[in-house]
Coordinates of C-alpha atoms in Angstrom, one line a residue:
X1 CA 25.7 -35.0 -19.9
X2 CA 25.1 -33.1 -23.1
X3 CA 27.3 -33.5 -26.1
X4 CA 29.4 -30.6 -25.0
X5 CA 29.8 -31.8 -21.4
X6 CA 27.1 -29.6 -20.0
X7 CA 24.2 -30.8 -17.9
X8 CA 20.8 -30.2 -19.5
X9 CA 17.3 -30.3 -18.0
X10 CA 14.8 -32.1 -20.1
X11 CA 11.0 -32.3 -19.6
X12 CA 9.4 -35.4 -21.1
X13 CA 5.7 -36.2 -21.6
X14 CA 4.8 -39.8 -22.6
X15 CA 1.5 -41.3 -23.7
X16 CA 0.6 -44.9 -24.7
X17 CA -0.7 -45.6 -28.2
X18 CA -3.1 -48.5 -28.5
X19 CA -3.9 -50.7 -31.6
X20 CA -7.3 -52.0 -32.7
X21 CA -7.2 -54.6 -30.0
X22 CA -6.8 -51.9 -27.4
X23 CA -3.3 -53.1 -26.6
X24 CA -0.4 -50.7 -26.1
X25 CA 1.7 -50.9 -29.2
X26 CA 3.6 -47.7 -29.1
X27 CA 4.6 -45.0 -26.6
X28 CA 4.5 -41.4 -27.9
X29 CA 7.0 -39.2 -26.2
X30 CA 7.7 -35.5 -26.4
X31 CA 10.8 -34.0 -24.9
X32 CA 11.8 -30.4 -24.6
X33 CA 14.9 -28.7 -23.3
X34 CA 13.9 -26.6 -20.2
X35 CA 17.5 -25.9 -19.1
X36 CA 17.1 -22.1 -19.5
X37 CA 13.9 -22.2 -17.6
X38 CA 15.5 -24.0 -14.7
X39 CA 18.4 -21.7 -14.7
X40 CA 16.1 -18.7 -14.6
X41 CA 14.1 -20.3 -11.8
X42 CA 17.2 -20.9 -9.8
X43 CA 18.4 -17.3 -10.3
X44 CA 14.9 -16.1 -9.1
X45 CA 15.0 -18.4 -6.1
X46 CA 18.6 -17.2 -5.3
X47 CA 17.5 -13.6 -5.7
X48 CA 14.4 -14.1 -3.5
X49 CA 16.6 -15.7 -0.8
X50 CA 19.0 -12.8 -0.9
X51 CA 16.2 -10.4 -0.7
X52 CA 14.7 -12.2 2.3
X53 CA 18.0 -12.3 4.0
X54 CA 18.3 -8.5 3.6
X55 CA 14.7 -7.9 4.8
X56 CA 15.2 -10.2 7.8
X57 CA 18.3 -8.2 8.7
X58 CA 16.6 -4.8 8.6
X59 CA 15.6 -3.3 12.0
X60 CA 12.0 -2.5 10.8
X61 CA 8.8 -4.4 10.4
X62 CA 8.3 -5.2 6.7
X63 CA 5.4 -7.1 5.3
X64 CA 3.3 -7.8 2.1
X65 CA -0.5 -8.1 2.0
X66 CA -2.8 -9.0 -0.8
X67 CA -5.9 -7.0 -1.8
X68 CA -8.0 -8.8 0.8
X69 CA -5.6 -7.9 3.6
X70 CA -4.0 -11.4 3.9
X71 CA -0.3 -11.5 4.6
X72 CA 2.0 -12.7 1.8
X73 CA 5.2 -12.1 3.6
X74 CA 6.5 -11.0 7.0
X75 CA 10.1 -10.4 7.8
X76 CA 11.9 -11.6 10.9
X77 CA 11.0 -8.7 13.3
X78 CA 7.3 -9.2 12.4
X79 CA 7.6 -13.0 13.0
X80 CA 9.4 -12.4 16.3
X81 CA 6.8 -9.8 17.5
X82 CA 4.1 -12.4 17.0
X83 CA 6.1 -15.4 18.0
X84 CA 5.1 -17.1 14.7
X85 CA 6.6 -18.8 11.8
X86 CA 6.0 -17.7 8.2
X87 CA 3.4 -20.5 7.6
X88 CA 1.5 -19.2 10.7
X89 CA 1.2 -15.7 9.1
X90 CA 0.8 -16.1 5.3
X91 CA -2.8 -16.3 4.4
X92 CA -4.1 -14.7 7.5
X93 CA -5.3 -11.1 8.2
X94 CA -4.6 -8.7 11.0
X95 CA -7.6 -10.0 13.0
X96 CA -5.5 -13.0 14.0
X97 CA -2.7 -10.9 15.5
X98 CA -4.4 -7.7 16.8
X99 CA -7.5 -6.7 18.8
X100 CA -10.6 -5.8 16.8
X101 CA -10.2 -2.0 17.0
X102 CA -6.5 -2.2 15.9
X103 CA -7.3 -4.6 13.0
X104 CA -10.1 -2.3 11.8
X105 CA -7.9 0.7 11.9
X106 CA -5.1 -1.1 10.0
X107 CA -7.6 -2.3 7.4
X108 CA -8.9 1.2 6.8
X109 CA -5.4 2.5 6.2
X110 CA -4.6 -0.4 3.9
X111 CA -7.7 0.3 1.8
X112 CA -6.6 3.9 1.2
X113 CA -3.5 2.5 -0.4
X114 CA -5.3 -0.3 -2.3
X115 CA -8.2 1.8 -3.6
X116 CA -6.4 5.1 -4.3
X117 CA -3.1 3.7 -5.4
X118 CA -1.2 6.2 -3.3
X119 CA 1.5 5.8 -0.7
X120 CA 0.4 6.3 2.8
X121 CA 2.4 7.3 5.9
X122 CA 0.9 7.7 9.4
X123 CA 1.4 6.7 13.0
X124 CA -0.5 3.5 14.0
X125 CA -1.1 2.5 17.7
X126 CA -1.4 -1.3 17.6
X127 CA -2.4 -3.5 20.5
X128 CA -1.5 -7.1 20.7
X129 CA -4.4 -9.1 22.3
X130 CA -2.0 -11.6 23.9
X131 CA -0.1 -9.1 26.0
X132 CA -2.4 -6.0 25.9
X133 CA 0.7 -3.9 25.0
X134 CA 0.1 -1.0 22.7
X135 CA 3.0 0.0 20.5
X136 CA 3.1 3.1 18.3
X137 CA 4.4 2.5 14.8
X138 CA 5.3 5.0 12.0
X139 CA 4.0 3.0 9.0
X140 CA 4.6 3.7 5.3
X141 CA 2.6 1.7 2.9
X142 CA 2.9 1.6 -0.9
X143 CA 0.8 -0.1 -3.6
X144 CA 2.2 -2.9 -5.7
X145 CA 1.0 -3.2 -9.3
X146 CA 1.2 -5.9 -12.0
X147 CA 2.4 -5.2 -15.5
X148 CA -1.0 -3.9 -16.5
X149 CA -1.0 -1.3 -13.7
X150 CA -3.6 -3.1 -11.5
X151 CA -3.0 -3.0 -7.8
X152 CA -2.7 -6.6 -6.4
X153 CA -1.0 -6.0 -3.0
X154 CA 0.8 -3.5 -0.8
X155 CA 4.1 -3.4 0.9
X156 CA 4.3 -2.0 4.4
X157 CA 7.3 -0.8 6.4
X158 CA 6.7 0.0 10.1
X159 CA 9.1 1.5 12.6
X160 CA 8.6 1.2 16.4
X161 CA 8.3 4.8 17.6
X162 CA 7.2 3.9 21.2
X163 CA 10.5 4.6 23.0
X164 CA 11.2 7.7 20.9
X165 CA 7.7 9.2 21.5
X166 CA 8.0 8.4 25.2
X167 CA 11.4 10.2 25.3
X168 CA 10.0 13.1 23.4
X169 CA 7.1 13.3 25.9
X170 CA 9.5 13.3 28.8
X171 CA 11.6 16.1 27.2
X172 CA 8.5 18.1 26.5
X173 CA 7.3 17.6 30.1
X174 CA 10.7 18.7 31.5
X175 CA 10.8 21.7 29.2
X176 CA 7.4 22.7 30.5
X177 CA 8.5 22.2 34.1
X178 CA 11.6 24.4 33.7
X179 CA 9.5 27.1 32.0
X180 CA 7.0 26.9 34.9
X181 CA 9.8 27.3 37.5
X182 CA 11.1 30.2 35.5
X183 CA 7.7 31.9 35.6
X184 CA 7.4 31.3 39.3
X185 CA 10.9 32.8 39.8
X186 CA 9.7 35.9 37.9
X187 CA 6.7 36.1 40.2
X188 CA 8.9 36.0 43.3
X189 CA 11.2 38.7 41.9
X190 CA 8.2 40.9 41.1
X191 CA 6.8 40.3 44.7
X192 CA 10.1 41.3 46.3
X193 CA 10.3 44.4 44.1
X194 CA 6.7 45.5 45.1
X195 CA 6.6 47.5 48.4
X196 CA 2.9 46.8 49.0
X197 CA 2.7 43.2 47.9
X198 CA 1.0 40.6 50.1
X199 CA 2.6 37.2 50.5
X200 CA -0.7 35.5 50.0
X201 CA -0.9 37.1 46.6
X202 CA 2.4 35.5 45.7
X203 CA 1.1 32.1 46.9
X204 CA -1.9 32.6 44.7
X205 CA 0.2 33.5 41.7
X206 CA 2.4 30.5 42.2
X207 CA -0.6 28.2 42.2
X208 CA -2.0 29.8 39.1
X209 CA 1.3 29.4 37.2
X210 CA 1.6 25.8 38.3
X211 CA -1.9 25.1 36.7
X212 CA -1.9 27.3 33.7
X213 CA 1.8 26.9 32.7
X214 CA 2.7 23.7 34.3
X215 CA -0.2 21.7 33.1
X216 CA -1.3 20.6 36.6
X217 CA -5.0 19.9 37.3
X218 CA -4.8 21.7 40.6
X219 CA -2.3 23.4 42.9
X220 CA -2.4 24.7 46.4
X221 CA -0.1 26.1 49.1
X222 CA -0.5 26.0 52.8
X223 CA 0.8 27.8 55.9
X224 CA 1.7 26.2 59.2
X225 CA -0.4 27.2 62.2
X226 CA 1.9 27.0 65.2
X227 CA -1.0 26.8 67.6
X228 CA -2.4 23.4 66.4
X229 CA 0.5 22.3 64.1
X230 CA -1.8 22.1 61.1
X231 CA -1.1 23.1 57.5
X232 CA -3.8 25.5 56.5
X233 CA -4.5 26.1 52.8
X234 CA -4.0 29.8 51.9
X235 CA -4.0 29.7 48.1
X236 CA -5.4 27.4 45.5
X237 CA -6.1 27.3 41.8
X238 CA -7.5 24.7 39.3
X239 CA -10.1 22.0 39.5
X240 CA -11.7 20.3 42.5
X241 CA -10.2 22.7 45.1
X242 CA -13.3 22.3 47.3
X243 CA -11.9 19.2 48.9
X244 CA -9.3 21.5 50.7
X245 CA -12.1 22.7 53.0
X246 CA -12.1 19.4 54.9
X247 CA -8.5 18.4 54.5
X248 CA -6.4 17.9 57.7
X249 CA -2.6 17.9 57.4
X250 CA -0.6 17.8 60.6
X251 CA 3.1 18.1 61.2
X252 CA 2.6 16.7 64.7
X253 CA 3.3 13.1 65.5
X254 CA -0.2 12.9 66.9
X255 CA -2.9 13.5 64.3
X256 CA -5.6 15.7 65.8
X257 CA -9.1 14.4 66.3

């Protein structure tokens, strides 16, 4: 206890002093008060712990890398994705956790930040070698500078966009499908309004709309021949329609020879 009842931290260095007979005769000691330093260190540790708690609670992948691409920090979502502890991540590069192509792409994006000193935002498709699963991330990376303005690391924040992009793709596909059906309906209305229209022309128009507006590779329509109970193609559009020449589709329980 100090004189005022407060606990103080002291740092002491001691060295033996020898006389002419090379025997220790004195001990020279130097003591300095490092209380303020210890208090500052504790505050820093407390602050870092609070920050880590916050970063671990964020539903995003947050990490720090040095200029060589080695990890300095990875928050909980990153550690859980890799099934690794912090000591298994810090000091290692992306080649430990991703396939070669993914690691090379990530490194190229990192170098843009480290060399140009500019923030970078882009979608990254990363594949884990253990599972082969590819996940699309929207990654934002920013340079970290020391007091002299020199870049020594980067901070990355990545958000898993896979489910959202798949949902958007489904919505886009459904929108395209509804538009295609609308165009087909228009073709039917025009056919019914035309006095001299041939039904095969309508079939051909439907196939063309399915390919050109619906994004299908190929579309065809057939008519039932009641004599042999076979579906005979009457309209087609798109790629590889030649296989329809040899196709046999029967509505009879007995497939014809």
